[in-house]
Amino acid sequence: DAGITQSPRHKVTETGTPVTLRCHQTENHRYMYWYRQDPGHGLRLIHYSYGVKDTDKGEVSDGYSVSRSKTEDFLLTLESATSSQTSVYFCAISRPGLAALKGTQYFGPGTRLLVL
Amino acid sequence: AQRVTQPEKLLSVFKGAPVELKCNYSYSGSPELFWYVQYSRQRLQLLLRHISRESIKGFTADLNKGETSFHLKKPFAQEEDSAMYYCALSGYSGGSNYKLTFGKGTLLTVNP
């Protein structure tokens, strides 16, 4: 499991409330990613990070922000949660320095978020 | 732009039957392709990658650049193969960064 944990694992919140999800890794990997998984859409990249304080947007970044102040933690924040952000959120890490592993990502267990 | 298409949302086969999960891609560079699998309520995990030309759990996938396809095959499906399968393409996204683009997934059900 590459030492990846996510917290919380389940959360129910109300529309308009800020929510922060945490991804923690113990293996000092440089690259970290946040995805959302929705039926009929597969996995879509929200944001990713290629180092401390270095982040970039993915394909569905609107309404989300991220922060990475330490190598081991990558935080995803929903500034004002909406019902459309009800989803399962996965964190992932990778080691792209190894050419053969550029696309090999290791995923966390996921966080189920319900926005009422 | 990179794109991955999995034309089948659902695929149902009987145990012992051959199975093929289709994946087509669009990418202007030299692609690196992967299959990921997610068993019920578990995290995604890498099943296989084209560069390794490996067979995992009896599954194989061949990259066909002419047809821009990377179909996943298994000659004899087992019930434990029931899962969601995602095809993914690793593409260059600037600097020294790469990102994975996933297809929408195919839910495979293997019936007894």
mmCIF file of C-alpha atoms in Angstrom:
data_model
loop_
_atom_site.group_PDB
_atom_site.id
_atom_site.type_symbol
_atom_site.label_atom_id
_atom_site.label_comp_id
_atom_site.label_asym_id
_atom_site.label_seq_id
_atom_site.Cartn_x
_atom_site.Cartn_y
_atom_site.Cartn_z
ATOM 1 C CA ASP A 1 0.000 0.000 0.000
ATOM 2 C CA ALA A 2 3.085 2.240 -0.222
ATOM 3 C CA GLY A 3 2.305 3.763 3.169
ATOM 4 C CA ILE A 4 -0.539 6.015 2.025
ATOM 5 C CA THR A 5 -3.339 6.945 4.359
ATOM 6 C CA GLN A 6 -6.252 9.283 3.949
ATOM 7 C CA SER A 7 -8.330 11.013 6.578
ATOM 8 C CA PRO A 8 -11.145 11.118 7.211
ATOM 9 C CA ARG A 9 -12.326 7.962 5.496
ATOM 10 C CA HIS A 10 -15.944 9.076 5.527
ATOM 11 C CA LYS A 11 -17.449 12.500 5.922
ATOM 12 C CA VAL A 12 -20.905 13.990 5.718
ATOM 13 C CA THR A 13 -21.134 17.742 5.514
ATOM 14 C CA GLU A 14 -23.549 20.467 4.534
ATOM 15 C CA THR A 15 -23.516 22.687 1.477
ATOM 16 C CA GLY A 16 -21.404 25.764 1.990
ATOM 17 C CA THR A 17 -19.179 24.233 4.636
ATOM 18 C CA PRO A 18 -15.401 24.137 4.129
ATOM 19 C CA VAL A 19 -13.902 20.659 4.095
ATOM 20 C CA THR A 20 -10.276 19.537 4.204
ATOM 21 C CA LEU A 21 -9.117 16.064 3.267
ATOM 22 C CA ARG A 22 -5.689 14.849 4.183
ATOM 23 C CA CYS A 23 -3.344 12.507 2.382
ATOM 24 C CA HIS A 24 -0.330 11.258 4.258
ATOM 25 C CA GLN A 25 2.546 9.173 2.917
ATOM 26 C CA THR A 26 5.453 7.649 4.767
ATOM 27 C CA GLU A 27 7.778 6.964 1.833
ATOM 28 C CA ASN A 28 9.032 10.429 0.924
ATOM 29 C CA HIS A 29 7.699 10.343 -2.623
ATOM 30 C CA ARG A 30 7.894 13.593 -4.486
ATOM 31 C CA TYR A 31 4.734 13.416 -6.590
ATOM 32 C CA MET A 32 1.262 13.347 -5.067
ATOM 33 C CA TYR A 33 -2.149 13.544 -6.699
ATOM 34 C CA TRP A 34 -5.791 14.038 -5.812
ATOM 35 C CA TYR A 35 -8.489 12.392 -7.894
ATOM 36 C CA ARG A 36 -12.221 12.147 -7.633
ATOM 37 C CA GLN A 37 -14.061 9.015 -8.691
ATOM 38 C CA ASP A 38 -17.616 9.240 -9.959
ATOM 39 C CA PRO A 39 -19.810 6.686 -11.752
ATOM 40 C CA GLY A 40 -19.643 7.215 -15.479
ATOM 41 C CA HIS A 41 -16.634 9.501 -15.205
ATOM 42 C CA GLY A 42 -13.908 7.221 -13.922
ATOM 43 C CA LEU A 43 -11.065 8.970 -12.159
ATOM 44 C CA ARG A 44 -10.433 12.617 -12.817
ATOM 45 C CA LEU A 45 -7.412 14.534 -11.673
ATOM 46 C CA ILE A 46 -8.157 17.483 -9.391
ATOM 47 C CA HIS A 47 -4.708 18.767 -8.441
ATOM 48 C CA TYR A 48 -1.240 17.392 -8.197
ATOM 49 C CA SER A 49 2.012 18.288 -6.507
ATOM 50 C CA TYR A 50 5.578 17.737 -7.645
ATOM 51 C CA GLY A 51 7.209 18.885 -4.449
ATOM 52 C CA VAL A 52 6.770 20.952 -1.339
ATOM 53 C CA LYS A 53 4.857 24.123 -2.212
ATOM 54 C CA ASP A 54 4.756 23.088 -5.898
ATOM 55 C CA THR A 55 1.270 22.290 -7.075
ATOM 56 C CA ASP A 56 -0.668 22.429 -10.312
ATOM 57 C CA LYS A 57 -4.223 22.079 -11.496
ATOM 58 C CA GLY A 58 -5.776 19.008 -13.008
ATOM 59 C CA GLU A 59 -8.814 18.739 -15.232
ATOM 60 C CA VAL A 60 -11.472 19.365 -12.545
ATOM 61 C CA SER A 61 -9.839 21.855 -10.187
ATOM 62 C CA ASP A 62 -12.673 24.392 -9.885
ATOM 63 C CA GLY A 63 -13.903 24.625 -6.316
ATOM 64 C CA TYR A 64 -10.817 22.896 -4.912
ATOM 65 C CA SER A 65 -7.527 24.100 -3.526
ATOM 66 C CA VAL A 66 -4.498 22.193 -2.284
ATOM 67 C CA SER A 67 -1.503 22.736 -0.089
ATOM 68 C CA ARG A 68 1.734 20.884 0.457
ATOM 69 C CA SER A 69 3.878 22.298 3.222
ATOM 70 C CA LYS A 70 5.599 18.993 3.971
ATOM 71 C CA THR A 71 6.660 16.150 1.702
ATOM 72 C CA GLU A 72 4.465 13.683 3.514
ATOM 73 C CA ASP A 73 1.191 15.612 3.535
ATOM 74 C CA PHE A 74 -1.012 16.791 0.686
ATOM 75 C CA LEU A 75 -4.213 18.553 1.694
ATOM 76 C CA LEU A 76 -7.292 19.008 -0.459
ATOM 77 C CA THR A 77 -9.714 21.750 0.551
ATOM 78 C CA LEU A 78 -13.227 22.346 -0.645
ATOM 79 C CA GLU A 79 -13.638 26.011 0.187
ATOM 80 C CA SER A 80 -17.440 25.865 0.145
ATOM 81 C CA ALA A 81 -18.739 22.370 -0.445
ATOM 82 C CA THR A 82 -21.482 21.796 -2.994
ATOM 83 C CA SER A 83 -23.598 18.739 -3.677
ATOM 84 C CA SER A 84 -21.744 18.221 -6.964
ATOM 85 C CA GLN A 85 -18.626 17.537 -4.926
ATOM 86 C CA THR A 86 -20.173 14.443 -3.399
ATOM 87 C CA SER A 87 -17.718 11.813 -4.515
ATOM 88 C CA VAL A 88 -15.004 9.397 -3.530
ATOM 89 C CA TYR A 89 -11.645 11.107 -3.323
ATOM 90 C CA PHE A 90 -8.412 9.229 -3.872
ATOM 91 C CA CYS A 91 -4.919 10.340 -3.187
ATOM 92 C CA ALA A 92 -2.016 8.814 -5.086
ATOM 93 C CA ILE A 93 1.758 9.005 -5.201
ATOM 94 C CA SER A 94 4.300 8.137 -7.862
ATOM 95 C CA ARG A 95 8.026 8.024 -8.506
ATOM 96 C CA PRO A 96 8.421 9.356 -12.048
ATOM 97 C CA GLY A 97 12.210 9.452 -11.845
ATOM 98 C CA LEU A 98 12.209 5.817 -12.867
ATOM 99 C CA ALA A 99 11.193 5.749 -16.511
ATOM 100 C CA ALA A 100 9.409 2.473 -16.290
ATOM 101 C CA LEU A 101 7.373 3.691 -13.377
ATOM 102 C CA LYS A 102 6.281 7.048 -14.778
ATOM 103 C CA GLY A 103 2.689 5.994 -14.764
ATOM 104 C CA THR A 104 2.812 3.718 -11.775
ATOM 105 C CA GLN A 105 0.803 5.334 -9.063
ATOM 106 C CA TYR A 106 -0.018 3.983 -5.646
ATOM 107 C CA PHE A 107 -3.405 4.873 -4.288
ATOM 108 C CA GLY A 108 -4.756 5.570 -0.875
ATOM 109 C CA PRO A 109 -7.899 3.897 0.459
ATOM 110 C CA GLY A 110 -10.165 6.788 -0.501
ATOM 111 C CA THR A 111 -12.441 9.214 1.313
ATOM 112 C CA ARG A 112 -16.194 9.067 0.800
ATOM 113 C CA LEU A 113 -17.621 12.559 0.971
ATOM 114 C CA LEU A 114 -21.330 13.308 1.041
ATOM 115 C CA VAL A 115 -22.426 16.912 0.739
ATOM 116 C CA LEU A 116 -26.042 17.450 1.757
ATOM 117 C CA ALA B 1 -4.325 16.434 -25.486
ATOM 118 C CA GLN B 2 -4.463 12.871 -24.256
ATOM 119 C CA ARG B 3 -7.577 10.803 -24.088
ATOM 120 C CA VAL B 4 -8.489 7.273 -23.093
ATOM 121 C CA THR B 5 -11.680 5.595 -24.204
ATOM 122 C CA GLN B 6 -13.174 2.466 -22.732
ATOM 123 C CA PRO B 7 -16.254 1.803 -24.820
ATOM 124 C CA GLU B 8 -17.890 -0.707 -22.488
ATOM 125 C CA LYS B 9 -19.231 0.444 -19.134
ATOM 126 C CA LEU B 10 -20.306 -3.077 -18.231
ATOM 127 C CA LEU B 11 -19.070 -6.484 -19.329
ATOM 128 C CA SER B 12 -20.523 -9.744 -18.133
ATOM 129 C CA VAL B 13 -19.058 -13.170 -18.899
ATOM 130 C CA PHE B 14 -19.306 -16.676 -17.510
ATOM 131 C CA LYS B 15 -16.546 -18.338 -15.573
ATOM 132 C CA GLY B 16 -14.089 -20.015 -17.914
ATOM 133 C CA ALA B 17 -14.995 -17.817 -20.875
ATOM 134 C CA PRO B 18 -12.463 -15.534 -22.547
ATOM 135 C CA VAL B 19 -12.657 -11.881 -21.682
ATOM 136 C CA GLU B 20 -11.455 -8.791 -23.499
ATOM 137 C CA LEU B 21 -11.721 -5.277 -22.104
ATOM 138 C CA LYS B 22 -11.231 -2.660 -24.756
ATOM 139 C CA CYS B 23 -9.159 0.476 -24.476
ATOM 140 C CA ASN B 24 -8.344 3.043 -27.140
ATOM 141 C CA TYR B 25 -6.189 6.074 -26.680
ATOM 142 C CA SER B 26 -5.293 9.363 -28.292
ATOM 143 C CA TYR B 27 -1.874 10.864 -27.697
ATOM 144 C CA SER B 28 0.546 12.700 -29.930
ATOM 145 C CA GLY B 29 3.713 11.340 -28.341
ATOM 146 C CA SER B 30 4.975 7.877 -27.484
ATOM 147 C CA PRO B 31 2.393 6.468 -25.083
ATOM 148 C CA GLU B 32 2.883 4.600 -21.863
ATOM 149 C CA LEU B 33 -0.196 2.622 -21.022
ATOM 150 C CA PHE B 34 -1.433 0.871 -17.942
ATOM 151 C CA TRP B 35 -4.312 -1.142 -16.614
ATOM 152 C CA TYR B 36 -5.469 -0.500 -13.073
ATOM 153 C CA VAL B 37 -7.986 -2.629 -11.195
ATOM 154 C CA GLN B 38 -10.285 -1.834 -8.313
ATOM 155 C CA TYR B 39 -11.910 -4.701 -6.455
ATOM 156 C CA SER B 40 -15.079 -3.970 -4.562
ATOM 157 C CA ARG B 41 -14.587 -1.198 -2.014
ATOM 158 C CA GLN B 42 -10.790 -1.395 -2.272
ATOM 159 C CA ARG B 43 -8.173 1.018 -3.471
ATOM 160 C CA LEU B 44 -6.996 1.048 -7.049
ATOM 161 C CA GLN B 45 -3.952 -1.007 -7.804
ATOM 162 C CA LEU B 46 -1.749 -1.432 -10.816
ATOM 163 C CA LEU B 47 -2.541 -4.559 -12.788
ATOM 164 C CA LEU B 48 -0.021 -4.284 -15.585
ATOM 165 C CA ARG B 49 1.895 -1.849 -17.759
ATOM 166 C CA HIS B 50 2.700 -2.235 -21.416
ATOM 167 C CA ILE B 51 6.390 -1.463 -21.050
ATOM 168 C CA SER B 52 6.891 -4.560 -18.911
ATOM 169 C CA ARG B 53 5.143 -6.901 -21.334
ATOM 170 C CA GLU B 54 4.060 -8.923 -18.345
ATOM 171 C CA SER B 55 1.188 -11.219 -17.524
ATOM 172 C CA ILE B 56 -0.467 -10.651 -14.185
ATOM 173 C CA LYS B 57 -3.178 -12.940 -12.835
ATOM 174 C CA GLY B 58 -3.461 -14.390 -16.330
ATOM 175 C CA PHE B 59 -4.157 -11.016 -17.922
ATOM 176 C CA THR B 60 -2.167 -9.660 -20.842
ATOM 177 C CA ALA B 61 -2.392 -6.487 -22.877
ATOM 178 C CA ASP B 62 -0.671 -5.616 -26.126
ATOM 179 C CA LEU B 63 -0.062 -2.101 -27.298
ATOM 180 C CA ASN B 64 -1.173 -1.682 -30.905
ATOM 181 C CA LYS B 65 0.078 1.686 -32.080
ATOM 182 C CA GLY B 66 -1.561 1.331 -35.482
ATOM 183 C CA GLU B 67 -4.994 0.918 -33.949
ATOM 184 C CA THR B 68 -4.125 3.042 -30.896
ATOM 185 C CA SER B 69 -5.428 0.297 -28.659
ATOM 186 C CA PHE B 70 -4.367 -1.448 -25.489
ATOM 187 C CA HIS B 71 -6.970 -4.139 -24.906
ATOM 188 C CA LEU B 72 -6.839 -6.308 -21.805
ATOM 189 C CA LYS B 73 -7.337 -10.029 -22.320
ATOM 190 C CA LYS B 74 -7.655 -13.178 -20.312
ATOM 191 C CA PRO B 75 -8.346 -16.581 -21.874
ATOM 192 C CA PHE B 76 -10.343 -18.039 -18.972
ATOM 193 C CA ALA B 77 -12.157 -15.659 -16.642
ATOM 194 C CA GLN B 78 -12.476 -16.426 -12.941
ATOM 195 C CA GLU B 79 -15.079 -15.159 -10.501
ATOM 196 C CA GLU B 80 -12.389 -13.327 -8.550
ATOM 197 C CA ASP B 81 -11.689 -11.237 -11.652
ATOM 198 C CA SER B 82 -14.934 -9.361 -11.072
ATOM 199 C CA ALA B 83 -13.876 -5.759 -10.551
ATOM 200 C CA MET B 84 -13.696 -2.320 -12.112
ATOM 201 C CA TYR B 85 -10.904 -2.009 -14.655
ATOM 202 C CA TYR B 86 -9.387 1.268 -15.720
ATOM 203 C CA CYS B 87 -7.128 1.861 -18.667
ATOM 204 C CA ALA B 88 -4.712 4.750 -18.184
ATOM 205 C CA LEU B 89 -2.221 6.686 -20.261
ATOM 206 C CA SER B 90 0.811 8.456 -18.890
ATOM 207 C CA GLY B 91 1.540 11.629 -20.775
ATOM 208 C CA TYR B 92 3.958 14.509 -20.519
ATOM 209 C CA SER B 93 2.457 17.546 -18.819
ATOM 210 C CA GLY B 94 5.361 20.007 -18.853
ATOM 211 C CA GLY B 95 8.724 20.403 -17.163
ATOM 212 C CA SER B 96 9.646 17.002 -15.844
ATOM 213 C CA ASN B 97 6.088 16.150 -14.951
ATOM 214 C CA TYR B 98 3.818 13.412 -16.157
ATOM 215 C CA LYS B 99 0.217 12.718 -15.388
ATOM 216 C CA LEU B 100 -2.133 9.819 -15.796
ATOM 217 C CA THR B 101 -5.318 10.107 -17.760
ATOM 218 C CA PHE B 102 -7.851 7.418 -16.964
ATOM 219 C CA GLY B 103 -10.647 5.985 -19.005
ATOM 220 C CA LYS B 104 -14.114 5.866 -17.479
ATOM 221 C CA GLY B 105 -13.727 2.249 -16.499
ATOM 222 C CA THR B 106 -15.327 -1.090 -17.332
ATOM 223 C CA LEU B 107 -17.096 -3.071 -14.664
ATOM 224 C CA LEU B 108 -16.407 -6.740 -15.267
ATOM 225 C CA THR B 109 -18.708 -9.328 -13.767
ATOM 226 C CA VAL B 110 -17.788 -12.977 -13.998
ATOM 227 C CA ASN B 111 -20.789 -15.195 -13.384
ATOM 228 C CA PRO B 112 -20.517 -18.721 -11.981
#
